[in-house]
CSV table of N, CA and C in Angstrom, one decimal:
chain,number,residue,atom,x,y,z
A,265,MET,N,0.8,-1.2,0.0
A,265,MET,CA,0.1,0.2,0.0
A,265,MET,C,1.0,1.3,0.0
A,266,ALA,N,1.9,1.2,0.4
A,266,ALA,CA,2.8,2.4,0.8
A,266,ALA,C,3.5,2.5,-0.6
A,267,PHE,N,3.8,1.7,-1.5
A,267,PHE,CA,4.3,1.7,-3.0
A,267,PHE,C,3.1,2.4,-3.7
A,268,ALA,N,2.0,2.0,-3.5
A,268,ALA,CA,1.1,2.8,-4.0
A,268,ALA,C,0.9,4.3,-4.0
A,269,GLY,N,1.1,4.7,-3.0
A,269,GLY,CA,1.3,6.0,-2.2
A,269,GLY,C,2.3,6.7,-2.7
A,270,LEU,N,3.4,5.9,-3.2
A,270,LEU,CA,4.5,6.6,-3.5
A,270,LEU,C,4.3,7.1,-5.0
A,271,LEU,N,3.4,6.2,-5.9
A,271,LEU,CA,3.4,6.1,-6.7
A,271,LEU,C,2.4,7.2,-7.4
A,272,PHE,N,1.5,7.4,-6.5
A,272,PHE,CA,0.3,8.6,-6.3
A,272,PHE,C,1.0,9.8,-6.1
A,273,VAL,N,2.1,10.1,-5.2
A,273,VAL,CA,2.7,11.1,-4.8
A,273,VAL,C,3.6,11.7,-5.9
A,274,THR,N,4.4,10.5,-6.6
A,274,THR,CA,5.2,11.2,-7.7
A,274,THR,C,4.2,11.6,-9.0
A,275,PHE,N,2.9,11.0,-9.2
A,275,PHE,CA,2.1,11.2,-10.8
A,275,PHE,C,1.2,12.5,-10.4
A,276,ALA,N,0.8,12.8,-8.9
A,276,ALA,CA,-0.1,13.9,-9.1
A,276,ALA,C,0.9,14.9,-8.7
A,277,ASP,N,2.0,15.2,-8.1
A,277,ASP,CA,3.1,15.8,-8.3
A,277,ASP,C,3.4,16.3,-10.0
A,278,THR,N,3.5,15.4,-10.5
A,278,THR,CA,3.8,15.6,-12.1
A,278,THR,C,2.7,16.1,-12.9
A,279,ALA,N,1.6,16.0,-12.1
A,279,ALA,CA,0.1,15.9,-13.4
A,279,ALA,C,0.3,17.5,-12.7
A,280,LEU,N,0.3,17.5,-11.7
A,280,LEU,CA,-0.4,19.3,-11.1
A,280,LEU,C,0.5,20.2,-11.3
A,281,ARG,N,1.9,20.0,-11.6
A,281,ARG,CA,2.8,21.0,-11.8
A,281,ARG,C,2.4,22.2,-13.1
A,282,PRO,N,2.1,21.4,-14.2
A,282,PRO,CA,1.5,22.3,-15.0
A,282,PRO,C,0.3,23.4,-14.7
A,283,TRP,N,-0.4,23.5,-13.9
A,283,TRP,CA,-2.0,23.6,-13.3
A,283,TRP,C,-1.3,24.4,-12.3
A,284,LEU,N,-0.3,24.4,-11.4
A,284,LEU,CA,0.0,25.2,-10.0
A,284,LEU,C,0.1,26.9,-10.2
A,285,PRO,N,1.0,27.2,-11.7
A,285,PRO,CA,1.2,28.9,-11.7
A,285,PRO,C,0.0,29.4,-11.9
A,286,GLY,N,-1.5,29.0,-12.1
A,286,GLY,CA,-2.4,29.7,-12.3
A,286,GLY,C,-3.0,30.0,-11.0
A,287,LEU,N,-2.6,29.4,-9.9
A,287,LEU,CA,-2.9,29.4,-8.5
A,287,LEU,C,-2.2,30.4,-7.3
A,288,LEU,N,-2.9,31.6,-7.3
A,288,LEU,CA,-2.5,32.2,-6.4
A,288,LEU,C,-0.9,32.8,-6.8
A,289,TRP,N,0.2,32.5,-5.8
A,289,TRP,CA,1.5,33.1,-6.0
A,289,TRP,C,2.3,31.8,-6.0
A,290,PHE,N,2.0,30.6,-6.6
A,290,PHE,CA,3.0,29.4,-6.6
A,290,PHE,C,3.1,29.2,-7.8
A,291,ASP,N,3.1,30.4,-8.7
A,291,ASP,CA,4.1,30.0,-10.1
A,291,ASP,C,5.4,29.8,-9.9
A,292,ARG,N,6.2,30.6,-8.9
A,292,ARG,CA,7.3,30.7,-8.9
A,292,ARG,C,7.8,29.8,-8.2
A,293,ALA,N,7.4,29.2,-6.9
A,293,ALA,CA,7.7,28.2,-6.3
A,293,ALA,C,6.3,27.2,-5.6
A,294,PRO,N,5.9,26.5,-6.3
A,294,PRO,CA,5.0,25.6,-6.0
A,294,PRO,C,5.1,24.9,-4.7
A,295,PRO,N,4.2,24.7,-4.0
A,295,PRO,CA,4.8,23.3,-2.9
A,295,PRO,C,5.2,22.1,-3.2
A,296,PRO,N,6.0,21.7,-2.6
A,296,PRO,CA,6.7,20.4,-3.1
A,296,PRO,C,5.9,19.2,-2.6
A,297,LEU,N,5.3,18.6,-3.3
A,297,LEU,CA,4.2,17.3,-2.5
A,297,LEU,C,5.0,16.5,-2.1
A,298,PRO,N,6.3,15.8,-3.2
A,298,PRO,CA,7.2,14.8,-2.6
A,298,PRO,C,8.0,15.0,-1.6
A,299,LEU,N,8.4,16.2,-1.4
A,299,LEU,CA,9.2,16.5,0.0
A,299,LEU,C,8.7,16.9,0.8
A,300,LEU,N,7.3,17.2,0.8
A,300,LEU,CA,6.1,17.2,2.1
A,300,LEU,C,5.8,15.7,2.4
A,301,THR,N,6.2,15.1,1.6
A,301,THR,CA,5.7,13.6,1.9
A,301,THR,C,7.0,12.6,2.8
A,302,ALA,N,8.0,13.3,2.1
A,302,ALA,CA,9.3,12.5,2.7
A,302,ALA,C,9.6,13.2,4.2
A,303,PHE,N,8.9,14.4,4.0
A,303,PHE,CA,9.0,14.9,5.8
A,303,PHE,C,8.0,14.1,6.4
A,304,TYR,N,7.0,14.2,6.0
A,304,TYR,CA,6.1,13.3,6.6
A,304,TYR,C,6.3,11.8,6.7
A,305,LEU,N,7.2,11.2,6.2
A,305,LEU,CA,7.6,9.6,6.3
A,305,LEU,C,8.6,10.0,7.6
A,306,GLY,N,9.5,11.1,7.2
A,306,GLY,CA,10.4,11.0,8.3
A,306,GLY,C,10.0,10.9,9.8
A,307,SER,N,9.0,12.3,9.8
A,307,SER,CA,8.7,12.6,11.1
A,307,SER,C,7.9,11.6,12.0
A,308,HIS,N,7.3,10.3,11.0
A,308,HIS,CA,6.8,9.3,11.7
A,308,HIS,C,7.9,8.1,12.1
A,309,ALA,N,8.9,8.5,11.5
A,309,ALA,CA,9.9,7.2,11.7
A,309,ALA,C,10.5,7.4,12.8
A,310,TYR,N,10.1,6.5,13.9
A,310,TYR,CA,11.0,6.9,15.4
A,310,TYR,C,11.6,5.7,15.5
A,311,ARG,N,11.8,4.9,15.3
A,311,ARG,CA,13.0,4.1,15.5
A,311,ARG,C,13.3,2.8,14.3
A,312,ALA,N,12.1,3.0,13.3
A,312,ALA,CA,12.3,2.1,12.3
A,312,ALA,C,13.0,2.9,11.3
A,313,THR,N,13.4,1.9,10.2
A,313,THR,CA,13.8,2.8,9.1
A,313,THR,C,13.3,2.6,7.8
A,314,ARG,N,12.3,1.9,8.0
A,314,ARG,CA,11.6,1.4,6.6
A,314,ARG,C,11.1,3.0,6.2
A,315,PRO,N,10.5,4.0,7.1
A,315,PRO,CA,9.8,5.0,6.0
A,315,PRO,C,11.0,6.1,6.0
A,316,LEU,N,12.1,5.9,6.3
A,316,LEU,CA,13.4,6.8,5.7
A,316,LEU,C,13.9,5.8,4.3
A,317,PHE,N,14.0,4.7,4.2
A,317,PHE,CA,14.0,4.0,2.9
A,317,PHE,C,12.8,4.5,2.0
A,318,LEU,N,11.4,4.7,2.2
A,318,LEU,CA,10.6,5.0,1.6
A,318,LEU,C,10.6,6.6,1.0
A,319,ALA,N,11.5,7.3,1.8
A,319,ALA,CA,11.7,8.3,1.6
A,319,ALA,C,12.6,8.6,0.3
A,320,VAL,N,13.7,7.5,0.3
A,320,VAL,CA,14.7,7.6,-1.0
A,320,VAL,C,14.0,7.0,-2.0
A,321,LEU,N,13.1,6.0,-2.0
A,321,LEU,CA,12.7,5.5,-2.7
A,321,LEU,C,11.6,6.8,-3.8
A,322,LEU,N,11.0,7.5,-2.6
A,322,LEU,CA,10.0,8.5,-3.5
A,322,LEU,C,11.2,9.3,-4.4
A,323,GLY,N,12.1,9.8,-3.8
A,323,GLY,CA,13.3,10.4,-4.5
A,323,GLY,C,13.8,9.8,-5.8
A,324,ALA,N,14.2,8.7,-5.7
A,324,ALA,CA,14.4,7.9,-6.7
A,324,ALA,C,13.2,7.9,-7.9
A,325,MET,N,12.1,8.1,-7.5
A,325,MET,CA,10.6,8.0,-8.4
A,325,MET,C,10.9,9.5,-9.1
A,326,GLN,N,11.3,10.7,-8.4
A,326,GLN,CA,11.1,11.9,-8.7
A,326,GLN,C,12.3,12.2,-9.5
A,327,ASP,N,13.5,11.4,-9.5
A,327,ASP,CA,14.6,11.3,-10.2
A,327,ASP,C,14.5,11.0,-11.7
A,328,CYS,N,13.4,9.9,-11.7
A,328,CYS,CA,12.9,9.4,-13.2
A,328,CYS,C,12.2,10.6,-13.9
A,329,PHE,N,11.5,11.4,-13.3
A,329,PHE,CA,10.5,12.6,-13.9
A,329,PHE,C,11.2,13.6,-14.1
A,330,SER,N,12.5,13.8,-13.6
A,330,SER,CA,13.2,15.2,-13.7
A,330,SER,C,14.4,15.0,-14.7
A,331,VAL,N,14.9,16.2,-14.7
A,331,VAL,CA,16.2,16.1,-15.7
A,331,VAL,C,17.5,16.5,-14.8
A,332,ALA,N,17.4,16.2,-13.4
A,332,ALA,CA,18.4,16.4,-12.2
A,332,ALA,C,19.2,15.1,-12.8
A,333,PRO,N,20.3,14.9,-12.3
A,333,PRO,CA,21.3,13.9,-12.1
A,333,PRO,C,20.7,12.9,-11.5
A,334,LEU,N,20.7,11.4,-12.0
A,334,LEU,CA,20.1,10.3,-11.2
A,334,LEU,C,20.7,10.5,-9.8
A,335,GLY,N,19.9,10.4,-8.6
A,335,GLY,CA,20.3,10.0,-7.4
A,335,GLY,C,20.1,11.2,-6.6
A,336,TYR,N,20.0,12.6,-7.3
A,336,TYR,CA,19.8,14.0,-6.5
A,336,TYR,C,18.8,13.9,-5.7
A,337,PHE,N,17.4,13.9,-6.1
A,337,PHE,CA,16.4,14.0,-5.3
A,337,PHE,C,16.2,12.8,-4.4
A,338,ALA,N,16.9,11.6,-4.7
A,338,ALA,CA,16.9,10.4,-3.9
A,338,ALA,C,17.7,10.7,-2.4
A,339,PHE,N,19.2,11.4,-2.9
A,339,PHE,CA,20.0,12.0,-1.6
A,339,PHE,C,19.2,12.9,-0.9
A,340,LEU,N,18.4,14.1,-1.5
A,340,LEU,CA,18.0,15.2,-0.9
A,340,LEU,C,16.8,14.5,0.2
A,341,PHE,N,16.0,13.7,-0.6
A,341,PHE,CA,14.9,13.4,0.2
A,341,PHE,C,15.0,12.5,1.3
A,342,GLY,N,16.0,11.5,1.2
A,342,GLY,CA,16.6,10.8,2.2
A,342,GLY,C,17.2,11.9,3.4
A,343,LEU,N,17.9,12.6,3.1
A,343,LEU,CA,18.4,13.6,4.1
A,343,LEU,C,17.3,14.5,4.8
A,344,ALA,N,16.3,14.9,3.8
A,344,ALA,CA,15.4,15.4,4.5
A,344,ALA,C,14.5,14.4,5.3
A,345,ALA,N,14.2,13.5,5.3
A,345,ALA,CA,13.3,12.1,5.9
A,345,ALA,C,14.3,12.2,7.1
A,346,LEU,N,15.3,12.1,7.3
A,346,LEU,CA,16.5,11.9,8.2
A,346,LEU,C,16.5,13.4,9.3
A,347,LEU,N,16.4,14.5,8.8
A,347,LEU,CA,16.2,15.6,9.3
A,347,LEU,C,14.8,15.8,10.1
A,348,ALA,N,13.9,15.5,9.4
A,348,ALA,CA,12.7,15.2,10.1
A,348,ALA,C,12.5,14.2,11.4
A,349,ARG,N,12.9,13.2,11.0
A,349,ARG,CA,13.2,12.2,12.1
A,349,ARG,C,14.2,12.8,13.3
A,350,GLY,N,15.1,13.4,13.0
A,350,GLY,CA,15.9,14.2,14.2
A,350,GLY,C,15.2,15.4,14.9
A,351,LEU,N,14.5,15.9,14.1
A,351,LEU,CA,13.9,17.1,14.9
A,351,LEU,C,12.3,17.0,15.7
A,352,ASN,N,12.0,15.6,14.7
A,352,ASN,CA,10.8,14.9,15.7
A,352,ASN,C,11.0,14.3,16.9
A,353,ARG,N,12.2,14.4,17.7
A,353,ARG,CA,12.5,14.5,18.7
A,353,ARG,C,12.2,15.7,19.6
A,354,TYR,N,12.0,16.9,19.1
A,354,TYR,CA,11.8,18.0,19.9
A,354,TYR,C,10.5,18.7,19.6
A,355,LEU,N,10.0,18.2,18.4
A,355,LEU,CA,8.6,18.8,18.1
A,355,LEU,C,7.9,17.8,17.3
A,356,HIS,N,7.4,17.3,17.9
A,356,HIS,CA,6.0,16.2,17.5
A,356,HIS,C,5.2,16.5,16.5
A,357,ALA,N,5.0,16.0,15.4
A,357,ALA,CA,4.3,16.4,14.4
A,357,ALA,C,2.8,15.5,14.6
A,358,ASP,N,2.2,16.1,15.5
A,358,ASP,CA,0.9,15.4,16.1
A,358,ASP,C,-0.4,16.1,15.3
A,359,SER,N,0.3,17.6,15.2
A,359,SER,CA,-1.0,18.5,14.7
A,359,SER,C,-0.5,18.9,13.2
A,360,GLY,N,-1.6,19.9,12.7
A,360,GLY,CA,-0.8,20.4,11.5
A,360,GLY,C,0.1,21.4,11.7
A,361,ALA,N,-0.2,22.3,12.5
A,361,ALA,CA,0.6,23.3,12.8
A,361,ALA,C,1.9,23.1,13.2
A,362,ALA,N,2.2,21.8,13.9
A,362,ALA,CA,3.3,21.3,14.3
A,362,ALA,C,4.0,20.8,13.0
A,363,PHE,N,3.5,20.4,12.2
A,363,PHE,CA,3.8,19.6,10.9
A,363,PHE,C,4.1,20.6,10.0
A,364,ALA,N,3.5,22.1,10.0
A,364,ALA,CA,4.1,23.0,9.2
A,364,ALA,C,5.1,23.6,9.8
A,365,ILE,N,5.4,23.7,11.6
A,365,ILE,CA,7.0,24.3,11.7
A,365,ILE,C,7.8,23.5,11.1
A,366,LEU,N,7.7,21.9,11.6
A,366,LEU,CA,8.8,21.0,11.0
A,366,LEU,C,8.9,21.0,9.6
A,367,SER,N,7.9,21.2,8.7
A,367,SER,CA,8.2,21.6,7.0
A,367,SER,C,8.8,22.6,7.0
A,368,LEU,N,9.0,23.7,7.6
A,368,LEU,CA,9.6,24.8,7.3
A,368,LEU,C,11.0,24.9,8.1
A,369,PHE,N,11.3,24.1,9.0
A,369,PHE,CA,12.8,24.0,9.4
A,369,PHE,C,13.3,22.8,8.4
A,370,CYS,N,12.9,21.6,8.0
A,370,CYS,CA,13.1,20.9,7.0
A,370,CYS,C,13.5,21.3,5.7
A,371,GLY,N,12.3,22.3,5.3
A,371,GLY,CA,12.4,23.1,4.1
A,371,GLY,C,13.6,23.9,3.7
A,372,LEU,N,14.2,24.6,5.0
A,372,LEU,CA,15.4,25.3,5.2
A,372,LEU,C,16.4,24.4,4.8
A,373,GLY,N,16.5,23.3,5.5
A,373,GLY,CA,17.6,22.7,5.6
A,373,GLY,C,18.0,21.8,4.1
A,374,TYR,N,16.5,21.5,3.5
A,374,TYR,CA,16.5,20.9,2.1
A,374,TYR,C,17.3,22.2,1.3
A,375,ALA,N,16.8,23.2,1.4
A,375,ALA,CA,16.9,24.5,0.4
A,375,ALA,C,18.8,24.6,0.9
A,376,PHE,N,19.2,24.3,1.9
A,376,PHE,CA,20.6,24.7,2.1
A,376,PHE,C,21.5,23.5,1.8
A,377,CYS,N,21.0,22.3,1.9
A,377,CYS,CA,21.8,21.1,0.9
A,377,CYS,C,21.7,21.5,-0.3
A,378,ALA,N,20.3,21.7,-1.1
A,378,ALA,CA,20.4,21.8,-2.4
A,378,ALA,C,21.4,23.0,-2.9
A,379,LEU,N,21.5,23.8,-2.3
A,379,LEU,CA,22.6,24.9,-2.3
A,379,LEU,C,24.0,24.3,-2.5
A,380,LEU,N,24.4,23.5,-1.4
A,380,LEU,CA,25.5,22.9,-1.4
A,380,LEU,C,26.0,22.3,-2.8
A,381,LEU,N,24.9,21.2,-3.0
A,381,LEU,CA,24.9,20.1,-3.9
A,381,LEU,C,25.3,20.7,-5.3
A,382,ALA,N,24.2,22.2,-5.5
A,382,ALA,CA,24.3,22.7,-6.7
A,382,ALA,C,26.0,23.7,-6.4
A,383,VAL,N,26.7,23.9,-5.6
A,383,VAL,CA,27.9,24.6,-5.5
A,383,VAL,C,28.9,23.6,-5.9
A,384,LEU,N,29.0,22.3,-5.5
A,384,LEU,CA,29.8,21.3,-5.5
A,384,LEU,C,29.8,20.6,-6.9
A,385,ALA,N,28.6,20.7,-7.3
A,385,ALA,CA,28.7,20.2,-8.5
A,385,ALA,C,29.0,21.2,-9.6
A,386,GLY,N,29.5,22.8,-9.1
A,386,GLY,CA,30.0,23.6,-10.0
A,386,GLY,C,28.9,24.3,-11.1
A,387,GLY,N,27.8,24.7,-10.2
A,387,GLY,CA,27.2,25.6,-10.5
A,387,GLY,C,26.0,24.6,-11.7
A,388,SER,N,25.5,23.7,-11.2
A,388,SER,CA,24.5,22.7,-12.2
A,388,SER,C,23.3,23.4,-12.6
A,389,PRO,N,23.0,23.4,-13.6
A,389,PRO,CA,21.9,24.2,-14.2
A,389,PRO,C,20.6,23.7,-13.9
A,390,HIS,N,20.8,22.2,-13.2
A,390,HIS,CA,19.2,21.6,-12.8
A,390,HIS,C,18.7,21.8,-11.6
A,391,ALA,N,19.5,22.4,-10.9
A,391,ALA,CA,19.7,23.0,-9.4
A,391,ALA,C,18.9,24.4,-9.2
A,392,ALA,N,17.6,24.3,-8.6
A,392,ALA,CA,16.8,25.4,-8.4
A,392,ALA,C,17.6,26.9,-7.5
A,393,GLY,N,17.4,27.7,-8.1
A,393,GLY,CA,17.6,28.9,-7.4
A,393,GLY,C,17.8,29.1,-5.6
A,394,PHE,N,18.7,29.5,-4.9
A,394,PHE,CA,18.4,29.5,-3.1
A,394,PHE,C,17.1,30.0,-2.9
A,395,GLY,N,16.8,31.5,-3.7
A,395,GLY,CA,16.0,32.3,-3.2
A,395,GLY,C,14.6,31.6,-4.1
A,396,ASP,N,14.6,30.5,-4.6
A,396,ASP,CA,13.3,30.0,-5.4
A,396,ASP,C,12.9,28.7,-4.2
A,397,SER,N,14.1,28.3,-3.6
A,397,SER,CA,14.5,27.0,-2.5
A,397,SER,C,13.5,27.5,-1.1
A,398,LEU,N,14.1,28.7,-1.0
A,398,LEU,CA,13.4,29.2,0.1
A,398,LEU,C,11.8,29.4,0.1
A,399,LEU,N,11.6,30.0,-1.0
A,399,LEU,CA,10.2,30.2,-1.1
A,399,LEU,C,9.3,29.0,-1.4
A,400,SER,N,10.2,28.0,-1.7
A,400,SER,CA,9.4,26.7,-2.0
A,400,SER,C,9.1,26.2,-0.7
A,401,ALA,N,10.3,26.6,0.5
A,401,ALA,CA,10.0,25.9,1.7
A,401,ALA,C,8.8,26.6,2.8
A,402,LEU,N,9.0,27.8,2.2
A,402,LEU,CA,7.5,28.7,2.8
A,402,LEU,C,6.2,28.4,2.4
A,403,THR,N,6.3,28.0,1.0
A,403,THR,CA,4.7,27.7,0.5
A,403,THR,C,4.5,26.2,1.1
A,404,GLY,N,5.6,25.2,1.0
A,404,GLY,CA,5.6,23.9,1.5
A,404,GLY,C,5.0,24.0,3.1
A,405,ALA,N,5.5,25.0,3.7
A,405,ALA,CA,5.0,25.1,4.9
A,405,ALA,C,3.7,25.6,5.3
A,406,LEU,N,3.3,26.5,4.2
A,406,LEU,CA,1.7,26.8,4.1
A,406,LEU,C,0.6,25.8,3.8
A,407,VAL,N,1.4,24.8,2.9
A,407,VAL,CA,0.4,23.6,2.6
A,407,VAL,C,0.4,22.6,3.6
A,408,ALA,N,1.4,22.4,4.2
A,408,ALA,CA,1.9,21.0,4.8
A,408,ALA,C,0.9,20.6,5.8
A,409,PRO,N,0.1,21.6,6.7
A,409,PRO,CA,-1.1,21.1,7.4
A,409,PRO,C,-2.2,20.1,6.7
A,410,LEU,N,-2.6,20.9,5.3
A,410,LEU,CA,-3.4,20.0,4.7
A,410,LEU,C,-2.6,18.7,4.0
A,411,VAL,N,-1.8,18.6,3.6
A,411,VAL,CA,-1.0,17.3,3.1
A,411,VAL,C,-1.0,16.4,4.4
A,412,TRP,N,-0.5,17.0,5.6
A,412,TRP,CA,-0.6,16.2,6.5
A,412,TRP,C,-1.9,15.2,6.9
A,413,ARG,N,-2.9,16.4,6.9
A,413,ARG,CA,-4.2,16.0,7.1
A,413,ARG,C,-4.5,14.9,5.6
A,414,MET,N,-4.2,15.2,4.8
A,414,MET,CA,-4.2,14.3,3.9
A,414,MET,C,-4.2,12.9,3.9
A,415,TRP,N,-2.9,12.9,4.4
A,415,TRP,CA,-1.8,11.4,4.4
A,415,TRP,C,-2.3,10.7,5.4
A,416,GLU,N,-2.9,11.4,6.7
A,416,GLU,CA,-3.6,10.7,8.2
A,416,GLU,C,-4.8,10.4,7.8
A,417,ALA,N,-5.6,11.1,6.4
A,417,ALA,CA,-7.1,10.3,6.6
A,417,ALA,C,-6.9,9.2,5.5
A,418,SER,N,-6.0,9.2,4.6
A,418,SER,CA,-5.9,8.3,3.6
A,418,SER,C,-5.6,7.0,3.9
A,419,GLY,N,-4.5,6.9,4.6
A,419,GLY,CA,-4.1,6.1,5.4
A,419,GLY,C,-3.1,5.0,4.5
A,420,LEU,N,-2.5,5.7,3.5
A,420,LEU,CA,-1.8,4.8,2.5
A,420,LEU,C,-0.4,4.5,3.0
A,421,PHE,N,0.0,5.2,4.2
A,421,PHE,CA,1.5,4.9,4.7
A,421,PHE,C,1.1,4.3,6.2
A,422,ARG,N,0.2,4.0,6.3
A,422,ARG,CA,-0.4,3.4,7.7
A,422,ARG,C,0.4,2.3,8.0
A,423,GLU,N,0.4,1.2,7.0
A,423,GLU,CA,1.2,0.1,7.3
A,423,GLU,C,2.5,0.0,7.7
A,424,ALA,N,3.0,0.9,6.8
A,424,ALA,CA,4.6,1.3,6.5
A,424,ALA,C,5.0,1.8,7.7
A,425,LEU,N,4.4,2.6,8.6
A,425,LEU,CA,4.7,3.6,9.3
A,425,LEU,C,4.7,2.6,10.7
A,426,ARG,N,3.8,1.5,10.7
A,426,ARG,CA,3.5,0.5,11.9
A,426,ARG,C,2.8,1.5,13.0
A,427,VAL,N,1.5,1.9,12.4
A,427,VAL,CA,1.2,2.8,13.6
A,427,VAL,C,-0.4,2.2,13.5
A,428,ARG,N,-1.0,1.7,14.3
A,428,ARG,CA,-2.0,1.2,14.2
A,428,ARG,C,-3.6,2.0,14.0
A,429,SER,N,-3.5,3.4,14.7
A,429,SER,CA,-4.3,4.2,14.5
A,429,SER,C,-4.1,5.6,14.4
A,430,TYR,N,-4.5,6.6,13.8
A,430,TYR,CA,-4.4,8.0,13.4
A,430,TYR,C,-5.6,8.5,14.2
A,431,GLY,N,-6.3,8.1,14.9
A,431,GLY,CA,-7.3,8.6,15.4
A,431,GLY,C,-6.6,9.1,16.8
A,432,LEU,N,-7.9,9.8,17.6
A,432,LEU,CA,-7.7,10.2,19.1
A,432,LEU,C,-6.8,9.4,19.7
A,433,GLU,N,-6.9,8.3,19.5
A,433,GLU,CA,-6.2,7.6,21.0
A,433,GLU,C,-4.7,7.7,20.6
A,434,HIS,N,-4.4,7.9,19.3
A,434,HIS,CA,-2.9,8.2,18.9
A,434,HIS,C,-2.2,9.6,19.5
A,435,MET,N,-3.0,10.7,19.2
A,435,MET,CA,-2.8,12.0,19.9
A,435,MET,C,-2.6,11.9,21.1
A,436,LEU,N,-3.4,11.1,21.9
A,436,LEU,CA,-3.2,11.0,23.5
A,436,LEU,C,-2.3,10.2,24.1
A,437,ARG,N,-1.4,9.5,23.4
A,437,ARG,CA,-0.5,8.4,23.8
A,437,ARG,C,0.5,9.5,24.0
């Protein structure tokens, strides 16, 4: 079921990319649905490594649909999930607002790592500009509560995250 969720995220992001420039101010930096999903997986990977591997697999799927060098998104999404896992010790993503803050911190870390990879690659034309990455982190933080609720309600990643319930009893634990 988690693999079907990853396919859905990849195809939904690819299909929605041409439609997003008409919505509000998302034309310059649309919210990154696969990156938010990698944050979601990483924030729910308490001790298990399966969600981290799913984030890397999601990045590899994203690599297939992009012009970036192979492994670019796989590395960055795995690193973003690992960062979300580390930040989850201090900020539990049990609500949409906490997930938005977590997404903002992870998005800023993602932007810095993408800039570092672009500099190390000699100014790769495939990497987005740093300003666009920061703006994408902000738009991702705005959309993060909606994405969090969507993944909680759908249950696509429930089995992979080994959480029995996403209801009220999960929040009270």
